[in-house]
CSV table of C-alpha atoms in Angstrom, one decimal:
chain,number,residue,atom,x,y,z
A,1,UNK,CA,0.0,0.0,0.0
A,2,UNK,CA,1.2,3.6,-0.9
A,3,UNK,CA,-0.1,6.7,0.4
A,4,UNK,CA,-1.9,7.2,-2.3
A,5,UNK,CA,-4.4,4.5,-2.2
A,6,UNK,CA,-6.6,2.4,-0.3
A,7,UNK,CA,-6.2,-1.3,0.1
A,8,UNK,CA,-9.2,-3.7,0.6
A,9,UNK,CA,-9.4,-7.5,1.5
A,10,UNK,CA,-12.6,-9.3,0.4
A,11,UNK,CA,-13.5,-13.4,0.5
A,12,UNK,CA,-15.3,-13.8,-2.5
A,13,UNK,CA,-17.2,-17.0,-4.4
A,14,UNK,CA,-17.6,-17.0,-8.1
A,15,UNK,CA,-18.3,-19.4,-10.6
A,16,UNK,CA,-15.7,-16.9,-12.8
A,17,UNK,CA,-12.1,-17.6,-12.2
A,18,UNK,CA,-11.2,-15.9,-9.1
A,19,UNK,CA,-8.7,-13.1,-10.6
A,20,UNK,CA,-11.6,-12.5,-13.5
A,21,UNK,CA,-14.2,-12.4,-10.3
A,22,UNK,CA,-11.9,-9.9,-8.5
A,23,UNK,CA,-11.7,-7.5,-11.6
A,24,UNK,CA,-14.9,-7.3,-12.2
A,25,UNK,CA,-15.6,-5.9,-8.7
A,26,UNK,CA,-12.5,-3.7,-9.2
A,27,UNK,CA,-14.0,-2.1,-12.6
A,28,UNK,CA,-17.4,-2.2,-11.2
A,29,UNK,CA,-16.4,0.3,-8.4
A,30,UNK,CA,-14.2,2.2,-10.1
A,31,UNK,CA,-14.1,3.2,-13.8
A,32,UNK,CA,-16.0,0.7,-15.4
A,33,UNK,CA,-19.6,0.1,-16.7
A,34,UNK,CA,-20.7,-3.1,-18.2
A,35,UNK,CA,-19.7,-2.0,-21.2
A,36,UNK,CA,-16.9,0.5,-22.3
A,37,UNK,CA,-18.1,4.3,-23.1
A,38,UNK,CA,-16.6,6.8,-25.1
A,39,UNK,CA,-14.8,8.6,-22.0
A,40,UNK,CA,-13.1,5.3,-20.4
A,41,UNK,CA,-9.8,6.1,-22.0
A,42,UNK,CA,-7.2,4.0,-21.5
A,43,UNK,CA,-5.5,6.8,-19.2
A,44,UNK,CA,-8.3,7.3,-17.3
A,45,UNK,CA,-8.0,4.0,-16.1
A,46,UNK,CA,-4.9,3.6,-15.7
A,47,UNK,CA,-4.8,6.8,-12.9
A,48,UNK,CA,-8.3,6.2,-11.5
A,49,UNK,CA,-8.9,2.4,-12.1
A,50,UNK,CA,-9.0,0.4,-8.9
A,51,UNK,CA,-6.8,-3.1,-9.4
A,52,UNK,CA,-6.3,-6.2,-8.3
A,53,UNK,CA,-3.4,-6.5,-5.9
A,54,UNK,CA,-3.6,-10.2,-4.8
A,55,UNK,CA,-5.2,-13.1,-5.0
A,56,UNK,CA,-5.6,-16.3,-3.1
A,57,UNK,CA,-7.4,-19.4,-3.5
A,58,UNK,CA,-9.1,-20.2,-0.9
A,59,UNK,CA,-10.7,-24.2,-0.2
A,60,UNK,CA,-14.2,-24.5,-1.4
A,61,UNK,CA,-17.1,-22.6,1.2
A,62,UNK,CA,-19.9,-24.5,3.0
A,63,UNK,CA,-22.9,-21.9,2.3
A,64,UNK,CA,-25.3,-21.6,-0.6
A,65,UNK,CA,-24.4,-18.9,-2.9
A,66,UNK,CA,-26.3,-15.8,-2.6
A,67,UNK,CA,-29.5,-14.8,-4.4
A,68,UNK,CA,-29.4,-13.9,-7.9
A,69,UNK,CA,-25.5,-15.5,-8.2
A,70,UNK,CA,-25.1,-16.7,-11.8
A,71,UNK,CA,-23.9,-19.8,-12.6
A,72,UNK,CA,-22.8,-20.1,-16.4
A,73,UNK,CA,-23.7,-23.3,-18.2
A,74,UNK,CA,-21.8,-26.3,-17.5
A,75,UNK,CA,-19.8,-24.7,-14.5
A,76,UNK,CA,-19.0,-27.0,-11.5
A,77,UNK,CA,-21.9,-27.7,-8.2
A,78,UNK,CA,-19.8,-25.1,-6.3
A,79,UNK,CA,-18.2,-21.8,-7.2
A,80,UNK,CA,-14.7,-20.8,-6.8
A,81,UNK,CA,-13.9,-19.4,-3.5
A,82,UNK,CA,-10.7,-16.5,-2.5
A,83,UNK,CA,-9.2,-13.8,-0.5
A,84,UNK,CA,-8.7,-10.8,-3.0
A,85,UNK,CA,-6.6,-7.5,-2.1
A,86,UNK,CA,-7.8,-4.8,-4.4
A,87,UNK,CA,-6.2,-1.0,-4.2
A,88,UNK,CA,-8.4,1.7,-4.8
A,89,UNK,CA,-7.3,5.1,-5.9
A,90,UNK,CA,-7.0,7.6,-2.6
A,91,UNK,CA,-7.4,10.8,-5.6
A,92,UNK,CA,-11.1,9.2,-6.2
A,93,UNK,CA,-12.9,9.5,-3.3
A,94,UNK,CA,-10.3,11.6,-0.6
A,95,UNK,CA,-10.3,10.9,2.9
A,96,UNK,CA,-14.2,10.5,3.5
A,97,UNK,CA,-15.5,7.7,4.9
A,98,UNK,CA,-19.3,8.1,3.5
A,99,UNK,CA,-17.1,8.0,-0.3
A,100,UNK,CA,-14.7,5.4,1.3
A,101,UNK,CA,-17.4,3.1,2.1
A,102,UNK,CA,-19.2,3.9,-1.5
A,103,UNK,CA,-16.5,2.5,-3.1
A,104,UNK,CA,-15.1,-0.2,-1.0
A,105,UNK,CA,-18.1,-1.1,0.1
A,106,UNK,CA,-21.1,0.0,-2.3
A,107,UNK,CA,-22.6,-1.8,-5.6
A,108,UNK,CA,-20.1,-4.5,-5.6
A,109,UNK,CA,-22.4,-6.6,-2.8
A,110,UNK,CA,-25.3,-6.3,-6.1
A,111,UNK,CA,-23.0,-8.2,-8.7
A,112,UNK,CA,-24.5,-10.9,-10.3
A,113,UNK,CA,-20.8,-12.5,-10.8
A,114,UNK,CA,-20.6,-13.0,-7.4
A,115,UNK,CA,-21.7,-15.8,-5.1
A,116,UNK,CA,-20.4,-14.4,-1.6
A,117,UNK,CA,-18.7,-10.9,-1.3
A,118,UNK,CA,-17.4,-9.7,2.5
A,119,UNK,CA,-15.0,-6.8,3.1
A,120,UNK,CA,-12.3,-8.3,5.8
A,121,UNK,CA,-10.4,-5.7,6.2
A,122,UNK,CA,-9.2,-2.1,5.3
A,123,UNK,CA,-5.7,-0.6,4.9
A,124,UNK,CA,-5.7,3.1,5.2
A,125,UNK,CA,-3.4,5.9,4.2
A,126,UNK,CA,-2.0,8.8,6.7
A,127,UNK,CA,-4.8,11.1,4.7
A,128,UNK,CA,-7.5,9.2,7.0
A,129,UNK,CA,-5.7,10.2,10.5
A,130,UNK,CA,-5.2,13.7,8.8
A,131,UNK,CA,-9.2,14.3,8.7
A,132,UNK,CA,-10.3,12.3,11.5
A,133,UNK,CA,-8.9,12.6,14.8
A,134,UNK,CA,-9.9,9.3,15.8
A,135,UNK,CA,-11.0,8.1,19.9
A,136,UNK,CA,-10.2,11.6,22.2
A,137,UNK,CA,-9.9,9.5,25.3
A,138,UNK,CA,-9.9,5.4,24.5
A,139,UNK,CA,-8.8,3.5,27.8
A,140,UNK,CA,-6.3,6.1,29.2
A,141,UNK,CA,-9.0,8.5,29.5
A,142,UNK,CA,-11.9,6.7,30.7
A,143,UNK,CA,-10.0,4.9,33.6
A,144,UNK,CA,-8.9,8.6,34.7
A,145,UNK,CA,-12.6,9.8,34.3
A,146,UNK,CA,-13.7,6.7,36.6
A,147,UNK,CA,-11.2,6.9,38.8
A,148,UNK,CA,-9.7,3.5,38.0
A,149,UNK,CA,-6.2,3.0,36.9
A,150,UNK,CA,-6.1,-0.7,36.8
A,151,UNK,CA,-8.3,-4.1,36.7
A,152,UNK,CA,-11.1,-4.9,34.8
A,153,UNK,CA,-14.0,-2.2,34.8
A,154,UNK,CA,-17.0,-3.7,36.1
A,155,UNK,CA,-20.2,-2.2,34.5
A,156,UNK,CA,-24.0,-2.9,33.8
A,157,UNK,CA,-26.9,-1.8,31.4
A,158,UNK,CA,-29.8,-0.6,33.0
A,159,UNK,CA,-32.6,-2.8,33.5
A,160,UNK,CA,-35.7,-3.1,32.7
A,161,UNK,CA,-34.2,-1.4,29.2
A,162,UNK,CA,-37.7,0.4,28.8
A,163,UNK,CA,-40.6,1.4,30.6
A,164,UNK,CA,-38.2,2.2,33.8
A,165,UNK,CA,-39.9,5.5,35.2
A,166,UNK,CA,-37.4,8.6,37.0
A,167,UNK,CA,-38.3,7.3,40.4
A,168,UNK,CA,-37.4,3.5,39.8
A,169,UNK,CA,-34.3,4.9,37.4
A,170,UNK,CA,-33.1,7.1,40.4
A,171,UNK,CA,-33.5,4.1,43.1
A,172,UNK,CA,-31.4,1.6,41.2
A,173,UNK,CA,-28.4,4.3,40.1
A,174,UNK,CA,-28.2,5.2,43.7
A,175,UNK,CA,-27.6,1.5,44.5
A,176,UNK,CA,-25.8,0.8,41.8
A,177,UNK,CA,-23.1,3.5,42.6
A,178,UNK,CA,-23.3,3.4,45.8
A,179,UNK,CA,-21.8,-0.4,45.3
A,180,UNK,CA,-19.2,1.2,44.0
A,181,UNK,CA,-19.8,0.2,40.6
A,182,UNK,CA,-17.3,1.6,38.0
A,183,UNK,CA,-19.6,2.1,34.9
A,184,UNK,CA,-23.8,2.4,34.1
A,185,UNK,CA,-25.5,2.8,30.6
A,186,UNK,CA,-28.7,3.6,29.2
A,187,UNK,CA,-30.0,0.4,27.4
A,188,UNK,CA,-29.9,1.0,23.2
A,189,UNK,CA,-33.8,1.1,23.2
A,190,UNK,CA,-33.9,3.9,25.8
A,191,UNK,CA,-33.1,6.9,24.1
A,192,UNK,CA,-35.6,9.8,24.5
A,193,UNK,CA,-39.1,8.3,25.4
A,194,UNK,CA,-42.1,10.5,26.7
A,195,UNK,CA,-42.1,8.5,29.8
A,196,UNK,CA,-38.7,9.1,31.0
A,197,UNK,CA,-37.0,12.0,28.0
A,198,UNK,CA,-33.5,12.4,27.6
A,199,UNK,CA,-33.4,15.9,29.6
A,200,UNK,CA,-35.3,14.9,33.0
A,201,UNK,CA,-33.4,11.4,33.2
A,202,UNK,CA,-29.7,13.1,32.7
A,203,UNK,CA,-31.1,15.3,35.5
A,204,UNK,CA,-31.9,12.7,37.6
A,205,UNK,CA,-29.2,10.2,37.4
A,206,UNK,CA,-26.5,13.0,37.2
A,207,UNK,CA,-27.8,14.5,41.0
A,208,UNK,CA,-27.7,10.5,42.4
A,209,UNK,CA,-24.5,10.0,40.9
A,210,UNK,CA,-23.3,13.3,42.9
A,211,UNK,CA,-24.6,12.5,45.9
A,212,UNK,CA,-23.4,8.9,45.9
A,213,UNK,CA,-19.9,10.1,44.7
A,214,UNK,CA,-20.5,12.6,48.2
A,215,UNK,CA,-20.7,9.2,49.8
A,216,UNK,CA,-18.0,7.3,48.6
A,217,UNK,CA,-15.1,9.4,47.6
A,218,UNK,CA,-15.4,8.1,43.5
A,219,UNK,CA,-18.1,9.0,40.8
A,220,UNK,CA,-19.4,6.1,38.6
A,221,UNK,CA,-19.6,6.8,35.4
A,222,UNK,CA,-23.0,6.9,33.5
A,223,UNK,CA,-23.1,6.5,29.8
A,224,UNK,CA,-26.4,8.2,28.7
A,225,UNK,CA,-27.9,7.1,25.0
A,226,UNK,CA,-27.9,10.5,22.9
A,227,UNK,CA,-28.7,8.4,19.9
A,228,UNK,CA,-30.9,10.4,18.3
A,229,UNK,CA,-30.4,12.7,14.3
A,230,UNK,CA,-27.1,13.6,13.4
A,231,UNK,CA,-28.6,17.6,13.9
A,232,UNK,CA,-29.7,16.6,17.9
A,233,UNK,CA,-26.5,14.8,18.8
A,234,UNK,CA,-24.6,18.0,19.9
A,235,UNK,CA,-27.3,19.2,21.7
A,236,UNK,CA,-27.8,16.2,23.5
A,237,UNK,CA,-24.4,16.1,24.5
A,238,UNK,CA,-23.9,19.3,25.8
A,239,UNK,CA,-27.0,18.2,27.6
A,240,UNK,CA,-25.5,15.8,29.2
A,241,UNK,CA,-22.0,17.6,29.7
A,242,UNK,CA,-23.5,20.8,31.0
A,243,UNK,CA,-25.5,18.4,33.9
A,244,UNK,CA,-21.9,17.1,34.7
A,245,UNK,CA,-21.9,14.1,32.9
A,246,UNK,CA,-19.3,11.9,31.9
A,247,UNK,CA,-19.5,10.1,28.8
A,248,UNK,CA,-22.6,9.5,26.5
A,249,UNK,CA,-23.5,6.6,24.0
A,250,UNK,CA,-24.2,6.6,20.5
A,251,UNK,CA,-25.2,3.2,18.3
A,252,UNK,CA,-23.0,3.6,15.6
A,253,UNK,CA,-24.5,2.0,12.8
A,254,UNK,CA,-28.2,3.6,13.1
A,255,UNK,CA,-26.4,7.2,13.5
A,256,UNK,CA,-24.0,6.1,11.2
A,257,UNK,CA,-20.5,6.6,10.7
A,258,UNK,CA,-20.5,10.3,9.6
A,259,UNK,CA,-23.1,10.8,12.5
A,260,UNK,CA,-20.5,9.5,15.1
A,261,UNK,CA,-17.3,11.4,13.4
A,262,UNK,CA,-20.0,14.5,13.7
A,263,UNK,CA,-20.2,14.1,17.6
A,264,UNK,CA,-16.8,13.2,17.6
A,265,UNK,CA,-15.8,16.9,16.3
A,266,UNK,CA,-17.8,18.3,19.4
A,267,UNK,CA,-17.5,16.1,21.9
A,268,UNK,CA,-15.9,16.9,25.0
A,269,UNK,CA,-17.0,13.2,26.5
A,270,UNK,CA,-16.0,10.0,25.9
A,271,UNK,CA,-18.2,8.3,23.5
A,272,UNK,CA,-19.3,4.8,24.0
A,273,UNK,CA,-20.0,3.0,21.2
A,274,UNK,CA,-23.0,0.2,21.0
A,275,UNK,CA,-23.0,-2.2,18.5
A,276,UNK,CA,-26.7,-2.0,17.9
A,277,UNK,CA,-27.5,-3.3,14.0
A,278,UNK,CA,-24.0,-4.8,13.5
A,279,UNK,CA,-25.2,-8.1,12.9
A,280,UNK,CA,-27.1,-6.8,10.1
A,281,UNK,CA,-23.9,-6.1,8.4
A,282,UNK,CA,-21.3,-8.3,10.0
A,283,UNK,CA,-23.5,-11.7,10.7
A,284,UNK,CA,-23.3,-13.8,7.5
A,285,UNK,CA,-19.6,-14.9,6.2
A,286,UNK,CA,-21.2,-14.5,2.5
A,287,UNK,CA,-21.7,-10.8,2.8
A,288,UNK,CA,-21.4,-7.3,4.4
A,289,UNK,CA,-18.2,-6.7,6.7
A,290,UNK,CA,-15.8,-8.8,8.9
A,291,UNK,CA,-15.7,-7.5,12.7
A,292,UNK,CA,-12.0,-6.0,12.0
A,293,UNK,CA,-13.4,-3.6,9.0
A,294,UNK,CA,-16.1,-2.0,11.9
A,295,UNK,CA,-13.8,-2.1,14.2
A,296,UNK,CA,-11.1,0.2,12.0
A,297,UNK,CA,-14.0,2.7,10.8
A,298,UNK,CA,-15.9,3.0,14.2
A,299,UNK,CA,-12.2,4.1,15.9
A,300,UNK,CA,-11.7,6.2,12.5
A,301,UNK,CA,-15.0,7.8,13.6
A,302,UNK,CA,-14.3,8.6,17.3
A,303,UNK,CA,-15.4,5.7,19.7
A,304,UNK,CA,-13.3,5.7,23.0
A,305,UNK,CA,-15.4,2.6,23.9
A,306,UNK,CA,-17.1,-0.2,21.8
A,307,UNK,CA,-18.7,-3.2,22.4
A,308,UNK,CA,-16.9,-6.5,20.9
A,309,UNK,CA,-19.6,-9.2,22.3
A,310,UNK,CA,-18.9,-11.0,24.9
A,311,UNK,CA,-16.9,-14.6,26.2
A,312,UNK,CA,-20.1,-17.3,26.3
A,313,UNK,CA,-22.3,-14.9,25.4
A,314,UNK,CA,-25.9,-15.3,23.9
A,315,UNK,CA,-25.3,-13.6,20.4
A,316,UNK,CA,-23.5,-15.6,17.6
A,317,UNK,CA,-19.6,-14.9,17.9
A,318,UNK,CA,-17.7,-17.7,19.2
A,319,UNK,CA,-15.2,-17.2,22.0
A,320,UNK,CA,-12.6,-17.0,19.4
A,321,UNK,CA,-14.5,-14.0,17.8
A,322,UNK,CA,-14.3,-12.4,20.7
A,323,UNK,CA,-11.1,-12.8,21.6
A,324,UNK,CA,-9.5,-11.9,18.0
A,325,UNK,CA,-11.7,-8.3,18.5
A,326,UNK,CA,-10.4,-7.3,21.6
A,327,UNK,CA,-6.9,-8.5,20.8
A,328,UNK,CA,-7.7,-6.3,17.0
A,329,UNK,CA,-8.9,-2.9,19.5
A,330,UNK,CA,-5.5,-3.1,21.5
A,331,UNK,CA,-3.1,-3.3,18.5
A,332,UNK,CA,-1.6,0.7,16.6
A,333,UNK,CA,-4.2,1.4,14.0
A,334,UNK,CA,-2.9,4.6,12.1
A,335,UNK,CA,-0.5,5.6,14.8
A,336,UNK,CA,-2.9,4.6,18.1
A,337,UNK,CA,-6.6,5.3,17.9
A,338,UNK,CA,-7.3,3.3,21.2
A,339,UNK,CA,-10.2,2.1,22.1
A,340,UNK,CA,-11.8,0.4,25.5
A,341,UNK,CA,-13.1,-3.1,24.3
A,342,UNK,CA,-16.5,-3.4,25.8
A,343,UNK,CA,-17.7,-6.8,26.8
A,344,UNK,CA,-21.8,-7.5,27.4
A,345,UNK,CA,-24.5,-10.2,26.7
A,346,UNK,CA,-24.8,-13.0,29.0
A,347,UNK,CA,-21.9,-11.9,31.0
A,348,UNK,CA,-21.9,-12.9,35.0
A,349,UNK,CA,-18.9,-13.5,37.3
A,350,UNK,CA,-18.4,-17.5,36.3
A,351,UNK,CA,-17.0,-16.2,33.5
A,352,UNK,CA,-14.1,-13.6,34.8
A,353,UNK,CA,-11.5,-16.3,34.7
A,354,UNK,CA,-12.1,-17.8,31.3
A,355,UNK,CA,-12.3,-14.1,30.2
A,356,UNK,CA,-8.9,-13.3,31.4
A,357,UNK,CA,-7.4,-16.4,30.4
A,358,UNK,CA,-8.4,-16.0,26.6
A,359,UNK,CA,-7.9,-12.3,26.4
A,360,UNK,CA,-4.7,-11.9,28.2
A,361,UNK,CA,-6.1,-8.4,29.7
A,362,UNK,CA,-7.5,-7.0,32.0
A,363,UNK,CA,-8.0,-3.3,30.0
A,364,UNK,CA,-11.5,-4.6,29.4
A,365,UNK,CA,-15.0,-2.6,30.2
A,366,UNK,CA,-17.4,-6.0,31.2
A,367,UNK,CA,-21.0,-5.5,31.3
A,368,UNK,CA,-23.2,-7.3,33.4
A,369,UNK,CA,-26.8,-7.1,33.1
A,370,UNK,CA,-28.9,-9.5,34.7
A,371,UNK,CA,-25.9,-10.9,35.9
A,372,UNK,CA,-25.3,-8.2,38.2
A,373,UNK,CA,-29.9,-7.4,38.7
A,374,UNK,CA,-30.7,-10.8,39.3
A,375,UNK,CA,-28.7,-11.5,42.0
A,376,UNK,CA,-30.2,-13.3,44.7
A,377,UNK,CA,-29.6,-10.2,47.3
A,378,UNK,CA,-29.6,-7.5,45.0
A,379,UNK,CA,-28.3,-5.0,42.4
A,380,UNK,CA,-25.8,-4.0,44.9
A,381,UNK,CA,-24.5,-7.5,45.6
A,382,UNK,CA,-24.1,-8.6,42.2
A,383,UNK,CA,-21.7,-5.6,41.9
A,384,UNK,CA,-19.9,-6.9,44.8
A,385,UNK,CA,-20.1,-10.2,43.2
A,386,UNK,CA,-18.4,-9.3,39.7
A,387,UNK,CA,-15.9,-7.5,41.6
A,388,UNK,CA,-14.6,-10.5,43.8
A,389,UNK,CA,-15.0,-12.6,40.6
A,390,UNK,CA,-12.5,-10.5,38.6
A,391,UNK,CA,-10.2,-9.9,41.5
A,392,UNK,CA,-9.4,-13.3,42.4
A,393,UNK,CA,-9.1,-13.7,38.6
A,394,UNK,CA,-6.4,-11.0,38.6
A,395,UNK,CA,-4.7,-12.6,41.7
A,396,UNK,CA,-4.6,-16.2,40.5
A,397,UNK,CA,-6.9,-17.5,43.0
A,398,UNK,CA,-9.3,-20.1,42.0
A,399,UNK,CA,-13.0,-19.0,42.1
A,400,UNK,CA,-14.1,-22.0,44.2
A,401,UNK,CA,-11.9,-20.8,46.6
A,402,UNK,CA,-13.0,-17.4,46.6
A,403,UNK,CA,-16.7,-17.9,46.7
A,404,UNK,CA,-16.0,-20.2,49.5
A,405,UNK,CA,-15.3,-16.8,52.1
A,406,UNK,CA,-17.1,-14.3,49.9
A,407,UNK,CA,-21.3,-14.4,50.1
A,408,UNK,CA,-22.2,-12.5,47.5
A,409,UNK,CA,-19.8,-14.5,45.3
A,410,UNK,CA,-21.3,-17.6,46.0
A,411,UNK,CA,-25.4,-16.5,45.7
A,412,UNK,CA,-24.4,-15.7,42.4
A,413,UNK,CA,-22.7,-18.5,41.6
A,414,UNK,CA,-25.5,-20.7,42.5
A,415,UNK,CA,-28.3,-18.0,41.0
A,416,UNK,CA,-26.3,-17.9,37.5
A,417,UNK,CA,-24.8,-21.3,37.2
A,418,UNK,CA,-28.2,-23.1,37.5
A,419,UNK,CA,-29.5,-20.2,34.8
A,420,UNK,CA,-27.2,-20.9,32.5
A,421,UNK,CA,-27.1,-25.0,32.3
């Protein structure tokens, strides 16, 4: 890759020949038509024409080919399956993401030539870093807002996600940080409903969150959901920031990239990042986006946090999924853009050691929700319980062991253990 263009990996199936297959996406989404017109000089192409890089056979794929795939006469039971590279001009679309995506990521999905198409990854040029500042506070900065310079931060969603009135909402956040818990968030479906809106619940949450911090010498940190149009989301924030808030929460694929890059330009708060919609988009192995392609654009955009799934959780990444994003958000992307890998879904304090084990860190943000309401005792024990898990993770101590001289620890691993068999 130079500096002057952008390099994109895709798995592809075609009953074509795979290097014919990968330069017909190439033409497609650069100079090309289906046929050649009158101004598709042969030096046209040459400076704006996207090529093939690289190609790589790839053994045969396991899923039916997608709708509308043709399959020329006489041509094998299953197409031809490989890992292309194809570099893209950086002169025809200029460091934009909306005009990145259009042509990395835009008609090609529509081609009748090919069976599966999925972007895997994305190698960008200094020009990117140049227009986008990329996360203003990533893991450094949020353990200095919370007051936490080390160990895993323990966090939880709150819960019921709607219909949760101001006085109920106010109740639980004082218990929650009176625990001591490092992190709360708005669920993704709460955002502004007439039953609890945006402005009254930052209001309330913000004075139980002083009060408690009064209390206990450390303020939890709240993530409030300003998803909402691109033109609300600076109001919103400065909603939150003006109440004394510390960090506010965006779904990045319904406000869409642009709309988090927008924030991102205002923003004086961290920005948590949900994942809400992904699997739309980065589900099925025959289309859309790999994980590591998000991942790159949503820290390109401004996250300082974003969810990754979780270790035995209930949505459809393995462990291994898991794993390979978290270990993706710690490594240099564009000279650093770091980012706070958030872990949720099914997440309880039986799994602290197998989390630490596969992930190697503990610079994780872990998000319990029923694992930390449900508790047998309380929202305020399961706190206590997540903690003691994760601590006697950190210190090598087995959590038999643990639970056997820690209450809380033990409720909830009766409570959870029988829920999840």
């Amino acid at each position: 890759m130079t500096d002057e263009q952008v390099v994109a990996a895709y798995d592809i199936e075609s009953w074509l020949p795979p290097l014919r297959a990968a330069e017909v996406l190439a033409n497609e989404q650069s100079t090309g038509t289906f046929v050649r017109v009158p101004g598709e000089s042969d030096a046209l192409r040459r400076r704006f024409g996207a090529t093939v890089v690289e190609v790589t056979e790839l053994p045969e794929g396991r899923h039916p080919p997608l709708p509308g795939a043709h399959r020329p006469a006489g041509s094998g039971a299953r197409p031809h399956r490989a890992r292309v590279r194809i570099a893209f001009p950086l002169r025809n679309f200029g460091p934009s993401m909306p005009n990145l995506l259009a042509a990395v990521a835009g008609n090609l999905f529509e081609l009748r030539e090919l069976a599966a198409v999925r972007l895997v990854d994305l190698e960008l040029p200094d020009a990117f870093a140049e227009r986008y500042p990329g996360p203003a506070f990533g893991v450094d900065g949020t353990r200095r807002l919370m007051g936490a310079p080390d160990g895993a931060l323990i966090g939880t969603i709150i819960k019921p996600g709607v219909g949760l009135h101001l006085d109920a909402l106010r109740g639980l956040v004082r218990e929650l940080a009176e625990a001591g818990i490092d992190f709360i968030k708005d669920d993704e479906l709460n955002g502004n409903p007439p039953h609890a809106p945006l402005r009254d619940r930052v209001a309330a949450v913000t004075e139980e969150l002083d009060r408690a911090a009064d209390r206990t010498g450390r303020r939890t940190m709240y993530a409030f959901n300003i998803t909402d149009d691109i033109g609300r989301l600076e109001a919103n924030h400065d909603l939150v920031l003006a109440a004394g808030g510390t960090c506010v929460m965006v779904c990045v694929q319904t406000v869409g990239l642009a709309g988090v890059a927008h924030l991102r330009e205002r923003a004086a708060l961290p920005v948590h990042g949900h994942r809400a919609m992904s699997g739309a988009l980065l589900r099925s192995p025959q289309i859309g986006l790999g994980p590591l392609v998000f991942q790159k654009l949503a820290r390109l955009a401004g996250v300082d946090q974003l969810h990754v799934g979780g270790i035995a959780s209930k949505f459809y990444e393995t462990d291994e999924d898991v794993v390979a994003s978290v270990r993706a958000l710690r490594e240099p992307f564009l000279g650093g853009y770091q980012v706070l890998p958030v872990l949720s879904s099914g997440q309880w304090p039986g799994l602290a050691h197998r989390t630490l084990d596969l992930t190697g860190t503990t610079d994780l943000l872990v998000l319990a929700g029923g694992g930390i309401h449900a508790h047998p005792e309380g929202p305020a024990a399961g706190v206590a319980a997540m903690r003691a898990a994760w601590r006697a993770a950190a210190e090598g101590e087995p959590l038999a062991e643990r639970a056997a001289r820690d209450r809380h620890l033990a409720l909830a691993l009766e409570r959870f253990g029988e829920a999840r068999t």
